[in-house]
Tab-separated table of C-alpha atoms in Angstrom:
chain	number	residue	atom	x	y	z
R	142	GLY	CA	0.136	-5.958	9.331
R	143	ALA	CA	-0.589	-2.324	10.055
R	144	GLY	CA	1.553	-0.815	7.321
R	145	VAL	CA	1.907	-0.838	3.556
R	146	SER	CA	3.727	-3.978	2.471
R	147	GLN	CA	5.814	-4.159	-0.677
R	148	SER	CA	7.482	-7.159	-2.228
R	149	PRO	CA	10.095	-8.032	-3.095
R	150	SER	CA	12.241	-5.631	-1.088
R	151	ASN	CA	15.049	-6.031	-3.592
R	152	LYS	CA	15.010	-7.198	-7.195
R	153	VAL	CA	17.917	-7.623	-9.573
R	154	THR	CA	16.956	-8.322	-13.154
R	155	GLU	CA	18.632	-8.512	-16.505
R	156	LYS	CA	18.035	-5.820	-19.082
R	157	GLY	CA	15.121	-6.757	-21.286
R	158	LYS	CA	13.315	-8.902	-18.712
R	159	ASP	CA	9.869	-8.102	-17.314
R	160	VAL	CA	9.383	-7.490	-13.602
R	161	GLU	CA	6.345	-7.321	-11.315
R	162	LEU	CA	6.334	-5.354	-8.097
R	163	ARG	CA	3.610	-5.910	-5.534
R	164	CYS	CA	1.950	-3.597	-3.060
R	165	ASP	CA	-0.419	-4.557	-0.240
R	166	PRO	CA	-2.050	-1.379	1.045
R	167	ILE	CA	-3.435	-0.718	4.497
R	168	SER	CA	-6.822	-2.365	4.855
R	169	GLY	CA	-9.650	0.064	4.179
R	170	HIS	CA	-7.522	2.606	2.349
R	171	THR	CA	-9.296	3.566	-0.845
R	172	ALA	CA	-6.405	5.357	-2.524
R	173	LEU	CA	-3.183	3.758	-3.694
R	174	TYR	CA	-0.296	5.368	-5.497
R	175	TRP	CA	3.067	4.431	-6.919
R	176	TYR	CA	6.144	6.616	-6.919
R	177	ARG	CA	9.680	6.126	-8.135
R	178	GLN	CA	12.688	7.427	-6.219
R	179	SER	CA	16.034	7.733	-7.923
R	180	LEU	CA	19.165	9.765	-7.219
R	181	GLY	CA	18.848	11.937	-10.253
R	182	GLN	CA	15.085	12.465	-10.320
R	183	GLY	CA	13.983	12.528	-6.701
R	184	LEU	CA	10.462	11.282	-5.976
R	185	GLU	CA	8.350	10.974	-9.117
R	186	PHE	CA	4.632	10.257	-9.246
R	187	LEU	CA	3.789	7.279	-11.460
R	188	ILE	CA	0.149	6.270	-11.068
R	189	TYR	CA	-2.762	6.842	-8.712
R	190	PHE	CA	-5.802	4.656	-7.989
R	191	GLN	CA	-8.774	6.119	-6.141
R	192	GLY	CA	-11.622	3.762	-5.327
R	193	ASN	CA	-13.397	2.551	-8.440
R	194	SER	CA	-12.405	5.547	-10.547
R	195	ALA	CA	-10.207	5.196	-13.603
R	196	PRO	CA	-6.565	5.414	-12.511
R	197	ASP	CA	-4.498	8.515	-13.174
R	198	LYS	CA	-1.653	7.155	-15.276
R	199	SER	CA	-0.177	10.508	-16.218
R	200	GLY	CA	3.147	9.864	-14.468
R	201	LEU	CA	4.038	6.590	-16.170
R	202	PRO	CA	7.274	7.275	-18.084
R	203	SER	CA	6.614	4.951	-21.020
R	204	ASP	CA	4.248	2.288	-22.294
R	205	ARG	CA	6.568	-0.322	-20.802
R	206	PHE	CA	5.079	0.584	-17.438
R	207	SER	CA	1.627	-0.542	-16.340
R	208	ALA	CA	-0.198	-1.107	-13.081
R	209	GLU	CA	-3.380	-2.694	-11.921
R	210	ARG	CA	-5.267	-2.872	-8.700
R	211	THR	CA	-7.380	-5.928	-8.115
R	212	GLY	CA	-10.501	-5.853	-5.965
R	213	GLY	CA	-9.653	-2.405	-4.711
R	214	SER	CA	-6.771	-3.790	-2.678
R	215	VAL	CA	-3.490	-5.303	-3.890
R	216	SER	CA	-1.682	-3.530	-6.696
R	217	THR	CA	0.965	-4.754	-9.120
R	218	LEU	CA	3.330	-2.507	-11.042
R	219	THR	CA	4.722	-4.194	-14.140
R	220	ILE	CA	7.746	-3.034	-16.081
R	221	GLN	CA	8.266	-4.736	-19.416
R	222	ARG	CA	11.573	-5.019	-21.232
R	223	THR	CA	13.449	-3.375	-18.373
R	224	GLN	CA	16.170	-0.847	-19.127
R	225	GLN	CA	19.056	0.309	-16.946
R	226	GLU	CA	17.389	3.688	-16.445
R	227	ASP	CA	14.515	1.864	-14.729
R	228	SER	CA	16.821	1.150	-11.773
R	229	ALA	CA	15.321	2.937	-8.779
R	230	VAL	CA	13.350	2.411	-5.614
R	231	TYR	CA	9.670	1.939	-6.371
R	232	LEU	CA	7.457	3.151	-3.545
R	233	CYS	CA	3.821	2.411	-2.952
R	234	ALA	CA	1.558	4.392	-0.640
R	235	SER	CA	-2.050	4.153	0.426
R	236	SER	CA	-4.424	6.481	2.178
R	237	THR	CA	-7.994	7.331	2.970
R	238	ARG	CA	-9.816	9.713	0.702
R	239	THR	CA	-9.070	12.696	2.918
R	240	GLY	CA	-5.326	12.716	2.491
R	241	GLY	CA	-2.126	11.776	4.290
R	242	GLY	CA	-0.518	8.786	2.650
R	243	THR	CA	1.437	5.975	4.308
R	244	PHE	CA	4.373	4.723	2.274
R	245	GLY	CA	5.837	1.255	2.188
R	246	SER	CA	9.577	0.697	2.399
R	247	GLY	CA	9.815	0.216	-1.340
R	248	THR	CA	11.275	-2.238	-3.801
R	249	ARG	CA	14.833	-1.516	-4.877
R	250	LEU	CA	15.062	-2.501	-8.538
R	251	THR	CA	18.455	-2.953	-10.144
R	252	VAL	CA	18.647	-3.643	-13.868
R	253	VAL	CA	21.969	-5.129	-14.960
O	266	GLN	CA	9.727	21.457	-14.896
O	267	GLN	CA	10.032	21.273	-11.135
O	268	GLN	CA	6.798	22.482	-9.598
O	269	VAL	CA	8.064	22.507	-6.020
O	270	LYS	CA	11.496	23.960	-5.255
O	271	GLN	CA	13.121	23.073	-1.949
O	272	SER	CA	16.123	24.547	-0.168
O	273	PRO	CA	18.657	24.047	1.236
O	274	GLN	CA	19.881	20.764	-0.206
O	275	SER	CA	21.480	19.932	3.124
O	276	LEU	CA	21.948	21.434	6.512
O	277	ILE	CA	23.844	20.737	9.699
O	278	VAL	CA	22.456	21.908	13.026
O	279	GLN	CA	23.578	21.422	16.586
O	280	LYS	CA	21.435	19.554	19.063
O	281	GLY	CA	18.881	21.930	20.499
O	282	GLY	CA	19.029	24.249	17.507
O	283	ILE	CA	16.357	25.122	14.955
O	284	SER	CA	16.283	23.525	11.497
O	285	ILE	CA	14.512	25.523	8.796
O	286	ILE	CA	13.652	24.160	5.362
O	287	ASN	CA	11.951	26.241	2.703
O	288	CYS	CA	9.780	25.356	-0.269
O	289	ALA	CA	8.224	27.379	-3.062
O	290	TYR	CA	5.561	26.305	-5.511
O	291	GLU	CA	4.261	27.591	-8.816
O	292	ASN	CA	0.798	26.108	-9.259
O	293	THR	CA	-1.850	28.128	-7.416
O	294	ALA	CA	-4.238	25.168	-7.728
O	295	PHE	CA	-2.218	23.284	-5.110
O	296	ASP	CA	-4.039	23.175	-1.822
O	297	TYR	CA	-2.464	20.391	0.211
O	298	PHE	CA	1.104	20.781	1.450
O	299	PRO	CA	2.606	17.868	3.400
O	300	TRP	CA	6.090	17.326	4.727
O	301	TYR	CA	7.660	13.895	4.773
O	302	GLN	CA	10.587	12.521	6.757
O	303	GLN	CA	12.662	9.703	5.314
O	304	PHE	CA	15.292	7.546	6.964
O	305	PRO	CA	17.737	5.445	4.898
O	306	GLY	CA	16.130	2.272	3.591
O	307	LYS	CA	12.631	3.367	4.549
O	308	GLY	CA	9.792	4.992	2.703
O	309	PRO	CA	8.862	8.618	3.425
O	310	ALA	CA	6.690	9.099	6.510
O	311	LEU	CA	4.121	11.874	6.747
O	312	LEU	CA	5.280	14.364	9.355
O	313	ILE	CA	2.834	17.242	9.197
O	314	ALA	CA	0.592	18.819	6.555
O	315	ILE	CA	-1.182	22.109	6.003
O	316	ARG	CA	-3.941	23.489	3.797
O	317	PRO	CA	-3.847	27.108	2.563
O	318	ASP	CA	-6.663	28.329	4.801
O	319	VAL	CA	-4.235	28.581	7.741
O	320	SER	CA	-0.864	30.309	7.992
O	321	GLU	CA	0.721	28.074	10.583
O	322	LYS	CA	0.347	24.592	12.003
O	323	LYS	CA	2.285	23.158	14.895
O	324	GLU	CA	2.657	19.555	15.992
O	325	GLY	CA	5.100	19.032	18.816
O	326	ARG	CA	8.507	20.323	17.753
O	327	PHE	CA	7.473	20.630	14.096
O	328	THR	CA	5.842	23.755	12.658
O	329	ILE	CA	4.735	24.573	9.131
O	330	SER	CA	4.537	28.230	8.148
O	331	PHE	CA	2.538	28.991	5.013
O	332	ASN	CA	2.550	32.175	2.953
O	333	LYS	CA	-0.115	31.919	0.282
O	334	SER	CA	0.632	35.242	-1.421
O	335	ALA	CA	4.320	34.376	-1.769
O	336	LYS	CA	3.557	30.758	-2.668
O	337	GLN	CA	6.017	29.579	-0.063
O	338	PHE	CA	5.928	27.276	2.920
O	339	SER	CA	8.529	26.173	5.383
O	340	LEU	CA	9.216	23.559	8.028
O	341	HIS	CA	10.736	24.522	11.339
O	342	ILE	CA	12.153	21.816	13.596
O	343	MET	CA	12.560	23.222	17.079
O	344	ASP	CA	14.980	21.792	19.656
O	345	SER	CA	16.527	19.546	16.987
O	346	GLN	CA	17.635	16.117	18.189
O	347	PRO	CA	20.100	13.615	16.689
O	348	GLY	CA	17.117	11.351	15.973
O	349	ASP	CA	15.788	14.036	13.635
O	350	SER	CA	18.721	13.395	11.280
O	351	ALA	CA	16.966	12.362	8.079
O	352	THR	CA	15.959	13.617	4.654
O	353	TYR	CA	12.931	15.880	4.587
O	354	PHE	CA	10.701	16.386	1.574
O	355	CYS	CA	8.054	19.006	1.013
O	356	ALA	CA	5.252	18.231	-1.394
O	357	ALA	CA	2.107	19.721	-2.883
O	358	SER	CA	-1.027	18.474	-4.575
O	359	LYS	CA	-4.447	19.590	-5.742
O	360	ALA	CA	-7.708	18.967	-3.932
O	361	ASP	CA	-9.163	16.847	-6.713
O	362	SER	CA	-6.074	14.633	-6.937
O	363	TRP	CA	-4.353	15.027	-3.614
O	364	GLY	CA	-2.562	11.685	-3.961
O	365	LYS	CA	-0.693	12.964	-6.994
O	366	LEU	CA	2.046	14.695	-5.057
O	367	GLN	CA	4.729	16.913	-6.539
O	368	PHE	CA	7.781	16.546	-4.302
O	369	GLY	CA	10.640	18.899	-3.643
O	370	ALA	CA	14.162	17.591	-4.149
O	371	GLY	CA	14.705	16.919	-0.449
O	372	THR	CA	16.880	18.324	2.341
O	373	GLN	CA	19.323	16.158	4.217
O	374	VAL	CA	19.403	17.275	7.846
O	375	VAL	CA	22.212	16.262	10.180
O	376	VAL	CA	21.874	17.078	13.862
O	377	THR	CA	25.194	16.952	15.682
O	378	PRO	CA	25.348	15.947	19.357
């Protein structure tokens, strides 16, 4: 497809379980980033991958959060031991090096 | 600490009117200032962006005005249409990490017929 694809679109999980969220960026986009959108916090930067450089993890809220990007393409955001405050929409975006990101529609995570 | 402050939180404008949203930033190292439009259930979509070497950029009905000395920038939506009803976010980032965007809190715009 032409856009950024995220899966699943919705995820309900029990508190304490681990979850994996997937992002398929636009082909050829070297940069990939994850954001979290919640009612109370707005849009928060989580992590940023640029080419083969070490990722910028400065936005990850705790060590329960991690992300990887395999082969410079698909990325997975993992949340371990989920908590209710992790409930949010997790957005992935990709772009070329020169700016202007394209966002996916997000994964709505609900922790019950 | 919110690095980008956006106002108003919401606004209602009649069809054909002008919508104006304002943002202010603190970090003078920011040099990329995009605006995003978001519809319910969708991710934000890049609308228009500006770099600090210009004071204004226009694309169709959308114009960004940038005031570097005041550290402020604004979005003007001319001839507002009901289809423009959405939430608008301003953002800012640095040249060496432009993907690490600091977003404003968002403005919900409603255009009445």
